[in-house]
XYZ file of C-alpha atoms in Angstrom:
580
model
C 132.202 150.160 9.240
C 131.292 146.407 8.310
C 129.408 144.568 10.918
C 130.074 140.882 11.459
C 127.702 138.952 13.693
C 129.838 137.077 16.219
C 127.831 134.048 15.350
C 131.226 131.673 17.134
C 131.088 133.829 20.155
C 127.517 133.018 20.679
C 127.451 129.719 19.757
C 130.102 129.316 22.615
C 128.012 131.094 25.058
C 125.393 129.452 24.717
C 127.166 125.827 25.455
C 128.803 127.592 28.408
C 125.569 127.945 30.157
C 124.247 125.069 29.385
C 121.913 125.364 26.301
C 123.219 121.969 24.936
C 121.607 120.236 28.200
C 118.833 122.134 28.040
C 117.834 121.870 24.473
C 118.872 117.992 25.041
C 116.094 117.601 27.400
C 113.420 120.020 26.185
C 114.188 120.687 22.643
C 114.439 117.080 21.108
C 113.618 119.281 17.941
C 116.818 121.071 18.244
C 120.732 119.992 18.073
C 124.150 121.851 17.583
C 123.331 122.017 13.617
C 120.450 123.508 14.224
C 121.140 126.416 16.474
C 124.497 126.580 14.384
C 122.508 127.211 11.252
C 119.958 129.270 12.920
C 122.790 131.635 14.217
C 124.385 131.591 11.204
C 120.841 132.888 8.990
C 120.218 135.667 11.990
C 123.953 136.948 11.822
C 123.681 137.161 7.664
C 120.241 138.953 7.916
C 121.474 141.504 10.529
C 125.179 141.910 8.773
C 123.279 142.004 5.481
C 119.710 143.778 6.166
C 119.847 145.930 9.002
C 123.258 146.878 9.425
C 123.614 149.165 6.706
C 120.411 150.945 7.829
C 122.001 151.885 11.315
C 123.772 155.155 9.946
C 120.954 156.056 7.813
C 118.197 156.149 11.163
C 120.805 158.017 13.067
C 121.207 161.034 10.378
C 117.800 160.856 9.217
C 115.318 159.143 12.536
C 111.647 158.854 12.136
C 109.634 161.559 10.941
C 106.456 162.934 12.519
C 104.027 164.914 10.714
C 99.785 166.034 11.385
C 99.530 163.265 13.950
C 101.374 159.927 11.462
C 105.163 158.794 11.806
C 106.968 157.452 9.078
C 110.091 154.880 10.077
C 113.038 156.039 9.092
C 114.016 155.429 5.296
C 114.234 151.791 4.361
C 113.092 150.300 8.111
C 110.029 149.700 6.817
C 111.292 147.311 3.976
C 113.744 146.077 6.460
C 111.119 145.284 8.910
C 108.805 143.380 6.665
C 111.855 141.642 5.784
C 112.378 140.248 9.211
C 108.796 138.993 9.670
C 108.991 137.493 6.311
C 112.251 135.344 7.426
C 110.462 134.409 10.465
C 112.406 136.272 13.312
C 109.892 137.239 15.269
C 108.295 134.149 16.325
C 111.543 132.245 17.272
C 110.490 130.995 20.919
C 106.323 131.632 20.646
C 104.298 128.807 21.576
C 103.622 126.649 18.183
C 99.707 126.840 19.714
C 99.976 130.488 18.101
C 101.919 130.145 15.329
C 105.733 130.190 16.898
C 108.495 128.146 16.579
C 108.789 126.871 19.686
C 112.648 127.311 20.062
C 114.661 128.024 23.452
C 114.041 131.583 24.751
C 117.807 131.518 25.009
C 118.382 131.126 21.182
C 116.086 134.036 20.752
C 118.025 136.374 23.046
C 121.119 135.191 21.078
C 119.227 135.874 17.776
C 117.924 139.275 19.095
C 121.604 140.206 20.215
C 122.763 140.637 16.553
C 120.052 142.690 15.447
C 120.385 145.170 18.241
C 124.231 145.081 17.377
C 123.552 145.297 13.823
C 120.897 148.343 14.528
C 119.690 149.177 18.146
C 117.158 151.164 17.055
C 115.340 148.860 14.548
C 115.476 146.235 17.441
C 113.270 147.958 19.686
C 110.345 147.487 17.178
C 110.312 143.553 17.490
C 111.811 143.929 21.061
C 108.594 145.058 22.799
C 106.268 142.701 20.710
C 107.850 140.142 22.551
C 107.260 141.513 25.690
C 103.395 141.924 24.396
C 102.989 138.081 23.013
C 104.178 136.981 26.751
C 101.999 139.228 28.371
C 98.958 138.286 26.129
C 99.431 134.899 26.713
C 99.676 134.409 30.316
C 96.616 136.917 30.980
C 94.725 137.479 27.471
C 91.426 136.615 27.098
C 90.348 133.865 24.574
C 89.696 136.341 22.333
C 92.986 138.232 22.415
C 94.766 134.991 21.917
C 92.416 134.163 19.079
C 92.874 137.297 16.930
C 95.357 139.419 18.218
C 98.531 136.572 19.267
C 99.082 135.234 16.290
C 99.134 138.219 14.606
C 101.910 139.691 16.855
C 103.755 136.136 16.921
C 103.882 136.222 13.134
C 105.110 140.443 12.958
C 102.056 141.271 10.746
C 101.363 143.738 14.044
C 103.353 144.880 16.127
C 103.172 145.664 20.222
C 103.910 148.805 22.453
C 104.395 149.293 25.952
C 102.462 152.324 27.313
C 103.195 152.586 31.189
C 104.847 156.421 31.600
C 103.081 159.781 31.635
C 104.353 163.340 32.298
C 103.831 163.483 36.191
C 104.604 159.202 36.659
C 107.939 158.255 35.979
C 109.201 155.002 37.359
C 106.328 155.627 39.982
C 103.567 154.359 38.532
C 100.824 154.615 41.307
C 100.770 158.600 40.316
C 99.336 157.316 37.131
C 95.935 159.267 35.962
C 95.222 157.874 32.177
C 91.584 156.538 32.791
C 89.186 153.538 31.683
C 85.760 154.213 32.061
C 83.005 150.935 31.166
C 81.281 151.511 27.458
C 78.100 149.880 28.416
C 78.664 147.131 26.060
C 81.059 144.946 27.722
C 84.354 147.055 26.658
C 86.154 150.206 27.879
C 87.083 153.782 26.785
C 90.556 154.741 27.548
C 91.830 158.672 27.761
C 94.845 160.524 28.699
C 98.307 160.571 27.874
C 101.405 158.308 27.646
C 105.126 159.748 26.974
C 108.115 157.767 25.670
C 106.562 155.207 24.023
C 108.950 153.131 22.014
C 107.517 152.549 18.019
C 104.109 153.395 19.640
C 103.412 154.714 16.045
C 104.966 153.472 12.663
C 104.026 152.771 8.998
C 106.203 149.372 9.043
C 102.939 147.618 10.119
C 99.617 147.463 9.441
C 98.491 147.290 13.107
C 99.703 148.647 16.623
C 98.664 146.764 19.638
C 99.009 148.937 22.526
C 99.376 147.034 25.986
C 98.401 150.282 28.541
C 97.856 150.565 32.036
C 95.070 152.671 33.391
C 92.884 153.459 36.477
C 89.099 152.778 36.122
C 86.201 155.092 37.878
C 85.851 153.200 41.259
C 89.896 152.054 41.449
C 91.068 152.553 45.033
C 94.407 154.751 44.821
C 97.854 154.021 44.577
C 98.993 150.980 41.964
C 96.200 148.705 44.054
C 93.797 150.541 41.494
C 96.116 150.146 37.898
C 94.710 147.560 35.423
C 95.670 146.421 31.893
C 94.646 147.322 28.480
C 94.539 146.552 24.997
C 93.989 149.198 22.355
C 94.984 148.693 19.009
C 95.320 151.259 16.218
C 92.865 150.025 13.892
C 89.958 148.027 15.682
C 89.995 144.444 15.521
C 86.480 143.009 14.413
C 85.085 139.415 15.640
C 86.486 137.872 12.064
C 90.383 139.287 12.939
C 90.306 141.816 10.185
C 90.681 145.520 10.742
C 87.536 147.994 11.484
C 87.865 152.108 11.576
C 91.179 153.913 13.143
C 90.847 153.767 16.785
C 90.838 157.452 18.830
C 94.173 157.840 19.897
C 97.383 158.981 18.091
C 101.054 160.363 18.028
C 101.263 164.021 19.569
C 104.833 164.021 18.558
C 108.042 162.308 18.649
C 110.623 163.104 21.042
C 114.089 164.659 19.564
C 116.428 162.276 21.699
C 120.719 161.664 22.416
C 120.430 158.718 20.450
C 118.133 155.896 18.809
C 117.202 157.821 16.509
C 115.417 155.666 14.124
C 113.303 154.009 17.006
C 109.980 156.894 17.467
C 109.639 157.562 20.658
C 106.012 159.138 20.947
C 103.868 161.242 23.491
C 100.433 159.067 23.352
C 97.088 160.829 23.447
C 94.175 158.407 23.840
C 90.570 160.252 23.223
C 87.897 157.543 24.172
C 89.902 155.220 22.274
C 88.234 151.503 22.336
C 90.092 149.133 24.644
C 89.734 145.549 26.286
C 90.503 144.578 29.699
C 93.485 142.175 29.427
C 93.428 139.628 32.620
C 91.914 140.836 36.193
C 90.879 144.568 37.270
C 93.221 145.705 39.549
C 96.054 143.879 38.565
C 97.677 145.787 35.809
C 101.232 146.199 37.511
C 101.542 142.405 37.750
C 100.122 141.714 35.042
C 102.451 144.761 32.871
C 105.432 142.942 34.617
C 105.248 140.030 32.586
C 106.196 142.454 29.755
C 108.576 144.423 31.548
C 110.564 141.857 33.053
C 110.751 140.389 29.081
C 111.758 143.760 28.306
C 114.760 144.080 30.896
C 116.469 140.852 29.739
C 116.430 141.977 26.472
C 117.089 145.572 27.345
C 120.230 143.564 29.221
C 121.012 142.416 26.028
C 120.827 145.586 23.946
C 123.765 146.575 26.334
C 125.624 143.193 24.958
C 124.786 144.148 21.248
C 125.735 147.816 21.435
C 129.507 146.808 23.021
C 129.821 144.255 20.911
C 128.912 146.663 17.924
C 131.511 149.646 19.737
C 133.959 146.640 19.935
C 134.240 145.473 16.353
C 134.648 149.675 15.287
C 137.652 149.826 17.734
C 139.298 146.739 16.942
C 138.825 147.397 13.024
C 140.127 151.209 13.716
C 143.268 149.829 16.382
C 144.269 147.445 13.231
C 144.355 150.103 10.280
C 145.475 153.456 12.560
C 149.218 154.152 12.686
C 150.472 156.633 15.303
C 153.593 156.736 17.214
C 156.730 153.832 17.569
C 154.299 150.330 18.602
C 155.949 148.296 21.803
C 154.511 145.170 19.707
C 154.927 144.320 16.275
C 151.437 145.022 14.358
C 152.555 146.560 11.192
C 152.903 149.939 12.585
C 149.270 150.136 13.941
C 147.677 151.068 17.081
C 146.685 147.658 18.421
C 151.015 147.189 18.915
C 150.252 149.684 21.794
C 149.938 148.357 25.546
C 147.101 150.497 26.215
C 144.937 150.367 23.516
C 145.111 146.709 23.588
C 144.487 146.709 27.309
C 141.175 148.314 26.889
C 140.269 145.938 23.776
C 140.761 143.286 25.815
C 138.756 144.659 28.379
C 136.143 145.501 26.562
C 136.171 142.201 25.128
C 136.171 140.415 28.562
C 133.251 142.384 29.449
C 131.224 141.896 26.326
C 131.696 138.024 27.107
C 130.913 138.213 30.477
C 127.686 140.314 30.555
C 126.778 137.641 26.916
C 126.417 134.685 29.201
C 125.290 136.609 32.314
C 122.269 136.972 30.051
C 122.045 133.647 27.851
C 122.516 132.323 31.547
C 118.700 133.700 32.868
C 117.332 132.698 29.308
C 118.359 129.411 29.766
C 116.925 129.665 33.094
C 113.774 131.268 31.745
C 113.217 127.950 29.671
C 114.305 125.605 32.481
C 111.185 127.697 35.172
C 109.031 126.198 32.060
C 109.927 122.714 31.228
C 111.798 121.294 33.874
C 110.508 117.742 34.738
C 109.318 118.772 38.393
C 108.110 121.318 40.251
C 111.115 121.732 42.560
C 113.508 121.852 39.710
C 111.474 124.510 37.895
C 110.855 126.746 40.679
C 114.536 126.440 41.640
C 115.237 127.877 38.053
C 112.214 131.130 38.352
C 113.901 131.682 41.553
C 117.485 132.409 40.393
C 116.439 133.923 37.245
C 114.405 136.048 39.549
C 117.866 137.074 41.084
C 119.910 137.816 37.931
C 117.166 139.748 36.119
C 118.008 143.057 37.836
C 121.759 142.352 37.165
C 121.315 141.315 33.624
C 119.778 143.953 32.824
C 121.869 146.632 35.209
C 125.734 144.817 34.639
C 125.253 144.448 30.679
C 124.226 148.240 30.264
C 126.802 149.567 31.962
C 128.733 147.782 30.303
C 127.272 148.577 27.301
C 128.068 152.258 27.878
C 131.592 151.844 29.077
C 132.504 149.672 25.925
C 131.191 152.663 24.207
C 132.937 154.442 25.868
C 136.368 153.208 25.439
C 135.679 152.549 21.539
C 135.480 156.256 21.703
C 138.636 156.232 24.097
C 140.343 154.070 21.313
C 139.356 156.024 18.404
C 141.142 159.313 20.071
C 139.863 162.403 18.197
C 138.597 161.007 15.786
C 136.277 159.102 18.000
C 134.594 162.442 18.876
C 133.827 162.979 15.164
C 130.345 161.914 14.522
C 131.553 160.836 10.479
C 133.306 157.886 12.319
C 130.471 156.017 13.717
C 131.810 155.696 17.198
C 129.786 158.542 18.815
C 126.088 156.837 17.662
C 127.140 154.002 19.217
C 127.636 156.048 22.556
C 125.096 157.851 22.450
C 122.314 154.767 21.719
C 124.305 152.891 24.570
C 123.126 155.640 26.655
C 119.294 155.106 26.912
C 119.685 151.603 27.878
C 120.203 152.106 31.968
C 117.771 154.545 31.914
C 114.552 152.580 30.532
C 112.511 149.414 31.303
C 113.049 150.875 34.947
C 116.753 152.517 35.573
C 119.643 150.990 36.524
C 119.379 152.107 40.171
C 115.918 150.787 40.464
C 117.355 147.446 39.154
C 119.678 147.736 42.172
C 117.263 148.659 44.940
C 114.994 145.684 43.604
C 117.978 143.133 44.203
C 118.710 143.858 47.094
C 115.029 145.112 48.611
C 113.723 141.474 47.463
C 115.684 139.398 45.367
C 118.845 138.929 47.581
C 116.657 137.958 50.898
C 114.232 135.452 48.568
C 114.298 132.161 50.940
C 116.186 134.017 53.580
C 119.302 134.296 51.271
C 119.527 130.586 50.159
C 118.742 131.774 46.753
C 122.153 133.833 46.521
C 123.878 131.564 48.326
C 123.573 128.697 46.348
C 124.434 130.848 43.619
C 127.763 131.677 45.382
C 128.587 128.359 46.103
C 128.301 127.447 42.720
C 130.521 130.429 42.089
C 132.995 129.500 44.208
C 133.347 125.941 43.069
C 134.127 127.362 39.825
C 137.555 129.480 41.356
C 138.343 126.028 42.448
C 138.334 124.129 39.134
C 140.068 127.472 38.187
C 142.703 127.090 40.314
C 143.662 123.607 39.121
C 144.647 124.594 36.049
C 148.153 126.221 35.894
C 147.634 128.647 33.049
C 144.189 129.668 35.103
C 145.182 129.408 38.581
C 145.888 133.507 39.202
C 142.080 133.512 37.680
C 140.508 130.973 39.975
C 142.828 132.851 43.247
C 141.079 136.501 42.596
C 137.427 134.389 41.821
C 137.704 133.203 44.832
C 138.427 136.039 46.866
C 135.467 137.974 44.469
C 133.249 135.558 45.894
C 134.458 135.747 49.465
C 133.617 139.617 49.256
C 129.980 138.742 47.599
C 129.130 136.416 50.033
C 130.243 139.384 53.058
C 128.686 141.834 50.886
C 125.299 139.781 51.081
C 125.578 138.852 54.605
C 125.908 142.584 55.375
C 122.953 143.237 53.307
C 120.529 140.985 54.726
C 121.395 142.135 58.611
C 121.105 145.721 57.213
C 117.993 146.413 55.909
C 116.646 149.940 54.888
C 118.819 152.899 54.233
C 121.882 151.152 54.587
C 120.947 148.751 52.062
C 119.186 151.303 49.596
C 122.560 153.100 49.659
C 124.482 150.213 48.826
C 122.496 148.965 46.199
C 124.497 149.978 43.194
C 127.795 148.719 44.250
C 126.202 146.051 45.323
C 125.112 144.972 41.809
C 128.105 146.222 40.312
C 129.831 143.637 42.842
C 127.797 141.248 41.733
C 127.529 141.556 38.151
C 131.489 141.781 38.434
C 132.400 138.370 40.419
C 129.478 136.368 38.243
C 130.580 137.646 35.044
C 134.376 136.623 36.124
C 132.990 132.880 36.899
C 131.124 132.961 33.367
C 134.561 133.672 31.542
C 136.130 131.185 33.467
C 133.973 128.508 31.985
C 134.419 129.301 29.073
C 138.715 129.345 29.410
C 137.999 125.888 31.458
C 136.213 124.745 28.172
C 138.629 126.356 25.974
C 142.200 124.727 28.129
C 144.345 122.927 26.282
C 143.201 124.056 22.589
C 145.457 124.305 19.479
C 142.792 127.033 18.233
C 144.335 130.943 18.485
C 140.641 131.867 18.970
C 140.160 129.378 21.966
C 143.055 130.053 23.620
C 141.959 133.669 23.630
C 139.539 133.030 26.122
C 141.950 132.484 28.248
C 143.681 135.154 28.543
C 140.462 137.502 28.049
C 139.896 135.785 31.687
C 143.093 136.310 32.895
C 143.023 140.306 31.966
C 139.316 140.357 33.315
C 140.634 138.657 36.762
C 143.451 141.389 36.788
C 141.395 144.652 35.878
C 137.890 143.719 37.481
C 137.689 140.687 40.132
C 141.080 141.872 41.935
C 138.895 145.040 42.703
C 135.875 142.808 44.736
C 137.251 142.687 48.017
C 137.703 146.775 47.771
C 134.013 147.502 46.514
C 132.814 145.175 49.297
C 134.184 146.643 52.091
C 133.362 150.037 50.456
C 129.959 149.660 50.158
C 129.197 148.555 53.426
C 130.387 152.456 54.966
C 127.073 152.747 55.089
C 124.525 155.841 54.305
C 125.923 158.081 56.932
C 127.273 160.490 54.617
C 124.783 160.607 52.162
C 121.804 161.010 54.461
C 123.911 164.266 56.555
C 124.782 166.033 53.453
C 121.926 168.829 52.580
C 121.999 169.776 48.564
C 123.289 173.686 49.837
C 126.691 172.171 50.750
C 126.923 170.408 47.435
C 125.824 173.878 45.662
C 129.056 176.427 44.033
C-alpha cells in the first residue's frame, strides 16, 4: 500500500499550537514557505525512499552473523540517503553543524519517516537523543570531534541503559568503569535491547552507556555516563583500531524488524566520562526524555500509517448492501466509518498533543525571560509522560482497528495491516513503559508548584470548551470539553490529597483522562480554526471533533469518578485467587 505523507495535516498542527508565533519570534529565519517546503521535501523522501523499504525489513530484518549486523537490505543506501539530504541535523545548534530549525518542525519531519518506516526511524531517532545529551554535558572534546559528526549522520548514537537483571530499575545496574591510568576509563559488562547498537549503515557507533565505577556508593547515587564508540576516535577526529565491545546477538522480536536490537558485551572497551561522576541518570535523562517525545510520536506515525491502509482498503472493499452511497464499498457502512473517524480524531489529537511540548521545548530555550521560559520547561515537563503514554496507545489501538477494518483479511500478514500492529506494539513498552509514564505524572509532575502547573493548564483547557460552545455547529463539542475538564480538574484535586497507593493505582486512568480531555481541546482548535470554511477538508475537522467529543470526552466524567475507587481492591487480592 502507497504511503502519502500527510504533509496538510501537519502543516495545520503545527499552526494550531502555535509554531507560527513561535517561529515569528525565534525563527526570523523561518516563515510558512519555509516549513511548507520543508514538509513537503521530508514527506517526498519518506513516501519515496523509505516507504517502500518498510515491507522488505519486516520479511527480511537485520541479520547477525560472528559478532557484525548487517541492516536490512537497502537501509543502508536509504540511510546514507537521509544524511545526504540533511535530515538529521534539522534543529542542531548551527555551532555544530545543524540547522538551527524549531524542535517542533523536526518532530513533524521525524513523524513521516516513522510512518513511512518505524523501524528505519529508530536509527536517526536515538542520535538525537545522543547530540542533546552530548551537548548539555560533553566535554570540549566530545563536542569537538564526536557532535558534529552525529549532527551531520556520518555516525550514528545508541542508548545503552538495560541489562538482564535491570529493567526499568536502573540502580540494579552492574556494567562497570574502572580508571585506565591515563586519564580515560575501561568499560565491561553487558547491555540488552539496544536499538541499532550495531549496523553497517555507518561508519561509526557512538555508544552513550551508563555504568558504576570501583568506589560508586550503591543504588543510582553511584551510575555515571559514558562514551564508547565503535572505532576509537583519535585527537585529529579520524578513526583508530575497533574498540572491545560488540553484538552478542540480535533479538528475534513481535515487530520492528529491520531496527537490530542487540545484547551488548563490552570487554575493557575504551570509554570517556561524559559530564560529572555520579550523575549518569540525570545526565542519561536528557536523552531519554528526547527519546519519549519522539517515542510519543512513533505512536502518531504508526496510526497514521494503520490509518491510510484502512481508509485505502474501506474505499476499494465491497461487502454487503452500504447504508451510504460509496460505490458499493465498505466506507458506506456506519461502523467502519465510525472507527475511521475515530481513528482519525485520535491520530489528530495525540499529533498536536506532541507538536504542542515541541513547541514548548523551543519556547524553555528562547523565550525572552526567564519567567516565560521556565513557565514553558514546566508544562512540557507535565505533558512529556502523556505524550509519550496517550500517543502510543493510541498508536496501538489505531492499529488495532485498521486490523478491525480490514476483517479477515486484516489478520493476513500479505496485507500489511498486521506489521503495522505488531511495530505499534513496542512503543508503550520502551523509553520507560507506559505505566511508568503514568506513575511519573502523577508521583511528580501533577504536584510541580503545588498543582499550579496543571491547573493553569486546565484553565486554559476550559477556556477553550467556552469558545467551543459559541459556535453553533461546535457547541455539543465545547458542552462535553467542559465537563472533561471538570472531571480532570476533580481527578487532580483527588490526586494531590491522595498521595501513595491510592495515587500509584490511579495513575493510568489518570493519564488516559488526561491525554483524553487535552487531546479533545487540541481538536477543538483546530475545528475553531477550521469554522466557517468552504474547504471539504476543513470542514472535516469539525466533525472529526464532534465524533471525538461523542466517543471519548463524553466518557471523562465516568473514568474520573472511576479512578478515584481507590487501591482497595487491588492491594486485598493475593495472585492464588486470580489463579484457574
Amino acid at each position: 500500500m502507497t504511503f502519502r505523507a500527510p504533509v496538510r495535516d501537519l502543516a495545520l498542527a503545527l499552526s494550531s499550537v502555535g509554531h507560527d508565533a513561535l517561529i515569528a519570534r525565534s525563527f526570523p529565519e523561518l516563515d510558512a514557505d519555509t516549513v511548507a517546503a520543508v514538509l513537503e521535501a521530508a514527506g517526498g523522501f519518506t513516501a519515496d525512499v523509505l516507504a517502500p523499504l518498510n515491507r522488505v525489513g519486516d520479511v527480511q530484518g537485520a541479520r547477525y552473523e560472528n559478532g557484525h549486523v548487517t541492516a536490512a537490505p537497502g537501509f543502508a543506501d536509504a540511510y546514507r540517503a537521509f544524511v545526504a539530504g540533511g535530515w538529521n541535523s534539522l534543529s542542531a545548534d548551527p555551532e555544530h553543524g545543524g540547522q538551527g530549525l524549531s524542535k517542533a518542525m523536526e518532530l513533524a519531519v521525524f513523524e513521516m519517516v516513522h510512518a513511512a518506516n518505524m523501524a528505519f526511524g529508530l536509527c536517526p531517532m536515538l542520535t538525537q537523543g545522543a547530540i542533546e545529551a552530548l551537548a548539555l554535558h560533553g566535554t570540549e572534546r566530545q563536542k569537538r570531534l564526536v557532535l558534529p559528526k552525529l549532527v551531520s549522520g556520518e555516525w550514528t548514537g545508541a542508548m545503552c541503559l538495560t541489562e538482564p537483571q535491570a529493567g526499568s530499575d536502573l540502580s540494579a545496574l552492574t556494567a562497570m568503569a574502572r580508571p585506565d591510568g591515563k586519564g580515560g576509563w575501561r568499560l565491561s559488562g553487558q547491555k540488552i535491547f539496544i536499538t541499532w547498537g550495531d549496523h553497517d549503515a555507518a561508519e561509526n557507533i557512538c555508544h552513550l552507556v551508563i555504568a558504576r565505577t570501583p568506589d560508586a556508593p550503591p543504588g543510582v547515587k553511584g551510575i555515571s555516563l559514558f562514551l564508547a564508540s565503535k572505532y576509537q576516535v583519535k585527537d585529529d577526529g579520524s578513526l583508530g583500531p575497533r574498540n572491545d565491545f560488540r553484538a552478542g546477538s540480535i533479538e528475534h522480536k513481535l515487530g520492528i524488524h529491520g531496527s537490530p536490537t542487540c545484547v551488548m558485551l563490552y570487554e575493557g572497551a575504551e570509554a570517556e566520562l561524559v559530564g560529572e561522576l555520579g550523575q549518569g541518570l540525570p545526565h542519561m535523562f536528557v536523552m531519554m526524555n528526547a527519546a519519549r517525545l519522539q517515542v510519543g510520536v512513533q505512536g502518531v506515525a504508526i496510526a497514521e500509517r494503520a490509518f491510510q491502509q484502512a481508509l485505502a482498503f474501506a474505499q476499494e472493499r465491497k461487502q454487503g448492501r452500504t447504508v451510504w452511497e460509496a460505490d458499493g464499498m465498505i466506507y458506506g457502512h456506519p461502523d467502519v466509518r465510525r472507527m475511521l473517524m475515530l481513528m482519525k480524531a485520535k491520530i489528530e489529537a495525540a499529533r498536536a498533543i506532541c507538536l504542542t511540548t515541541g513547541v514548548l521545548a523551543d519556547v524553555g530555550r528562547l523565550a525572552e525571560t526567564e519567567e516565560e521560559r521556565a513557565a514553558a520547561r514546566a508544562r512540557q515537563e507535565l505533558l512529556t509522560p502523556i505524550a509519550k503514554a496517550w500517543s502510543t496507545d493510541v498508536g496501538v489501538e489505531v492499529a488495532s482497528l485498521g486490523v478491525q477494518v480490514h476483517g479477515g483479511m486484516g489478520f493476513i500478514e500479505e496485507t500489511g495491516a498486521a506489521q503495522h500492529y505488531r511495530d505499534a506494539r513496542i512503543a508503550p513498552i520502551y523509553e520507560g513503559t507506559n505505566g511508568i509514564q503514568a506513575i511519573d505524572l502523577v508521583g511528580r509532575k501533577i504536584g510541580m508548584a503545588d498543582g499550579a502547573v496543571m491547573r493553569a493548564l486546565c484553565a486554559e483547557l476550559a477556556l477553550t470548551a467556552e469558545h467551543l460552545s459559541e459556535v453553533p455547529d461546535l457547541a455539543s463539542v465545547g458542552r462535553r470539553l467542559a465537563a472533561g475538564v471538570a472531571a480532570l480538574e476533580r481527578a487532580t484535586d483527588w490526586l494531590l490529597a491522595h498521595r501513595g497507593v491510592p495515587s500509584l493505582a490511579a495513575a493510568t486512568p489518570y493519564l488516559k483522562l488526561a491525554g483524553d480531555v487535552i487531546g479533545g481541546a487540541m481538536l477543538g482548535r483546530q475545528a475553531l480554526a477550521a469554522a466557517g470554511s468552504d474547504d471539504p477538508w476543513m470542514r472535516s475537522k469539525g466533525a472529526l471533533a464532534r465524533v471525538y467529543s461523542g466517543q471519548v470526552l463524553a466518557q471523562a466524567p465516568g473514568l474520573a469518578d472511576g479512578l478515584m475507587d481507590g487501591a482497595d481492591d487491588l492491594e486485598a487480592t493475593p495472585a492464588a485467587a486470580l489463579a484457574p
